[in-house]
PDB file of C-alpha atoms in Angstrom:
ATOM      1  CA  UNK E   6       0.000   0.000   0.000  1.00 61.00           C
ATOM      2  CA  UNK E   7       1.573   3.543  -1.072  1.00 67.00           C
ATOM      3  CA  UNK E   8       0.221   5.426   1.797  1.00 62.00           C
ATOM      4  CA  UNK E   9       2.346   3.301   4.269  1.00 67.00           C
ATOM      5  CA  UNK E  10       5.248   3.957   2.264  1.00 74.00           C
ATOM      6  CA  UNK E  11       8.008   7.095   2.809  1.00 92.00           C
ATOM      7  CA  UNK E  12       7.229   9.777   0.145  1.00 93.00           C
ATOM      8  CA  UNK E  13      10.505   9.304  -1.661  1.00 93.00           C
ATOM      9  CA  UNK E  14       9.747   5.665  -1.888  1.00 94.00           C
ATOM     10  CA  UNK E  15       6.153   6.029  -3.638  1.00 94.00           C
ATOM     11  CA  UNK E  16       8.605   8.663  -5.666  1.00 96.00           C
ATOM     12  CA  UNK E  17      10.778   6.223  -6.898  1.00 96.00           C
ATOM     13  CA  UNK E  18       8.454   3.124  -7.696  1.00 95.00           C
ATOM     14  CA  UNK E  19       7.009   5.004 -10.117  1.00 96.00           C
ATOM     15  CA  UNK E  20       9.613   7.909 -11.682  1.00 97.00           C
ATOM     16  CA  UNK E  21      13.120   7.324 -12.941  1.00 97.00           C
ATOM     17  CA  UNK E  22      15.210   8.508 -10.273  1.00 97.00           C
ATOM     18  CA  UNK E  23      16.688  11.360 -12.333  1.00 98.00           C
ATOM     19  CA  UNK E  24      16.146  14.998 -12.702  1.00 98.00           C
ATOM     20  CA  UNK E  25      13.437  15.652 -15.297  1.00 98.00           C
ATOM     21  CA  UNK E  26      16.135  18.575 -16.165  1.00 98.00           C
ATOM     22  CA  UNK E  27      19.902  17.801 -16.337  1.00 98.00           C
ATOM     23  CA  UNK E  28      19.116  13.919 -16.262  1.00 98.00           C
ATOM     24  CA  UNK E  29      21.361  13.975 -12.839  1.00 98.00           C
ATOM     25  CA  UNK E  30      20.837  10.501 -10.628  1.00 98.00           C
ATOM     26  CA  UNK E  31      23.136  10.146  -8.127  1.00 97.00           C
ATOM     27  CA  UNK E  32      21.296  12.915  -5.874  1.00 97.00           C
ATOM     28  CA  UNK E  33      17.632  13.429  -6.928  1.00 97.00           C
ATOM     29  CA  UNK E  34      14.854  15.438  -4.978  1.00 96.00           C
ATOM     30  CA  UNK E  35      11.326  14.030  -4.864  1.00 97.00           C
ATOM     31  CA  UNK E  36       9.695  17.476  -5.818  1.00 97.00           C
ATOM     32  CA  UNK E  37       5.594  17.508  -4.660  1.00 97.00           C
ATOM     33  CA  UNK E  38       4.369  19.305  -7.734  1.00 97.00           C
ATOM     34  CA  UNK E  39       1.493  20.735  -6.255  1.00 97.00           C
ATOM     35  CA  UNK E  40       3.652  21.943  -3.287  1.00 93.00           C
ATOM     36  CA  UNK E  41       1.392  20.233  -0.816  1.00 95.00           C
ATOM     37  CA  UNK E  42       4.096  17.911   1.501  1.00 93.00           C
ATOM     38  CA  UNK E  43       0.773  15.491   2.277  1.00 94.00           C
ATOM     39  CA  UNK E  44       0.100  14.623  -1.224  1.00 95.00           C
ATOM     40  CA  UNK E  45       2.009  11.851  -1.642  1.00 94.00           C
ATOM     41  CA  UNK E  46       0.567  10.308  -4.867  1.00 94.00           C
ATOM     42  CA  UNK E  47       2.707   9.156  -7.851  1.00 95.00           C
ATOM     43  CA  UNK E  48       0.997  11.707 -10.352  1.00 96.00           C
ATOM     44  CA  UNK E  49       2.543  14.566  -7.465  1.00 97.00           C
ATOM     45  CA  UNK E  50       5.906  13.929  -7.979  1.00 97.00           C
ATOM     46  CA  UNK E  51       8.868  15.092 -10.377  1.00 98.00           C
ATOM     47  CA  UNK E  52      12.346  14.145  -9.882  1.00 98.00           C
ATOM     48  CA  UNK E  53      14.938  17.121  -9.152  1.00 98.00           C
ATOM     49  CA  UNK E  54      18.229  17.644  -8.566  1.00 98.00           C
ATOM     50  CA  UNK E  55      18.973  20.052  -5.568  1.00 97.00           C
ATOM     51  CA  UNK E  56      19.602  22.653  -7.571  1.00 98.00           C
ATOM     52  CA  UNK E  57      16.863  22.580  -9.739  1.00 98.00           C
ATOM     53  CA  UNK E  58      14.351  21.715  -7.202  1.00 97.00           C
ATOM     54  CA  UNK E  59      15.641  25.064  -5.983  1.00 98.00           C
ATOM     55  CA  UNK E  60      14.927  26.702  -8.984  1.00 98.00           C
ATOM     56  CA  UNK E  61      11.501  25.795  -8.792  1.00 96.00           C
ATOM     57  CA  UNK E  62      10.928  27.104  -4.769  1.00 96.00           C
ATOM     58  CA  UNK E  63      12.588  30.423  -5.959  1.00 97.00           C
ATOM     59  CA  UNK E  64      12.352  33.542  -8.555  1.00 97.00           C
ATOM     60  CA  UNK E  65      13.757  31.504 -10.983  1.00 97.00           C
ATOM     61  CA  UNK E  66      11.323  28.601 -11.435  1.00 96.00           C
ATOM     62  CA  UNK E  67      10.099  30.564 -15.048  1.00 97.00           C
ATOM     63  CA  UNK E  68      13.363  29.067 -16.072  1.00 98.00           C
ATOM     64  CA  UNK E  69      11.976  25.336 -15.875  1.00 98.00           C
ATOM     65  CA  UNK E  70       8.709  25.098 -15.077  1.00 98.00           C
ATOM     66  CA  UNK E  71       7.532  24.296 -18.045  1.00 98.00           C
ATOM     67  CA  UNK E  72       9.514  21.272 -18.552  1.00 98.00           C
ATOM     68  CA  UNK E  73       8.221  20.421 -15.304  1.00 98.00           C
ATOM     69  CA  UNK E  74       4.517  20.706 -16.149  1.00 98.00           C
ATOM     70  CA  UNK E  75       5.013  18.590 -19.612  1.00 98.00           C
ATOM     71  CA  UNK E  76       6.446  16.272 -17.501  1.00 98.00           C
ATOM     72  CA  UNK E  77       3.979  15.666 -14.769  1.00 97.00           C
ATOM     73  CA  UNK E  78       1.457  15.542 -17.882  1.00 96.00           C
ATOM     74  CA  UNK E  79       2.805  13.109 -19.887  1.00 96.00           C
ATOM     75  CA  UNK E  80       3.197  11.313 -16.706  1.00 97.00           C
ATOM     76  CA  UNK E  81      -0.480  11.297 -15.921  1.00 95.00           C
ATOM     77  CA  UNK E  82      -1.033  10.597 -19.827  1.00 94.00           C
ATOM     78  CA  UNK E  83       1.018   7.506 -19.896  1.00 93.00           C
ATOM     79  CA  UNK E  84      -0.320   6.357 -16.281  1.00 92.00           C
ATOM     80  CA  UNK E  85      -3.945   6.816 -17.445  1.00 86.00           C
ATOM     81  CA  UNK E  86      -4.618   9.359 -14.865  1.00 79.00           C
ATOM     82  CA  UNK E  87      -7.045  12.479 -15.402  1.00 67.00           C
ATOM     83  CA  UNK E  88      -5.109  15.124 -17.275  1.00 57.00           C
TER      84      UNK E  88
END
């Protein structure tokens, strides 16, 4: 069951653990897309690096955050969930 599971774990059953960005996977962030910490459900998640996860908590999340929206959509495209 995902709920009993750590949110990084739900994070990496189902996402590549890479950054949707730089494709960096030795140290990835488990970003929650819709910024809510309690949301824990695969469709929530995109994979960061630390710096780009910063990116998107700062000024500078124009840079990227459309990469990270096309992402999260073709993830809930390809998972069959609501888009």
């Amino acid at each position: 069951n995902d709920q009993d599971l750590r949110y990084h774990e739900v994070c990496w059953k189902y996402h590549k653990k890479e950054c949707i960005i730089c494709k960096e996977n030795i140290i990835v962030d488990a970003h929650h897309y819709d910024k809510n910490h309690n949301n824990n459900k695969p469709e929530n998640f995109a994979p960061l690096c630390p710096t780009h996860h910063m990116y998107i908590h700062s000024r500078h999340e124009v840079l990227i955050q459309k990469q990270v929206d096309d992402y999260v959509y073709r993830f809930k495209q390809r998972n069959n969930y609501l888009v």
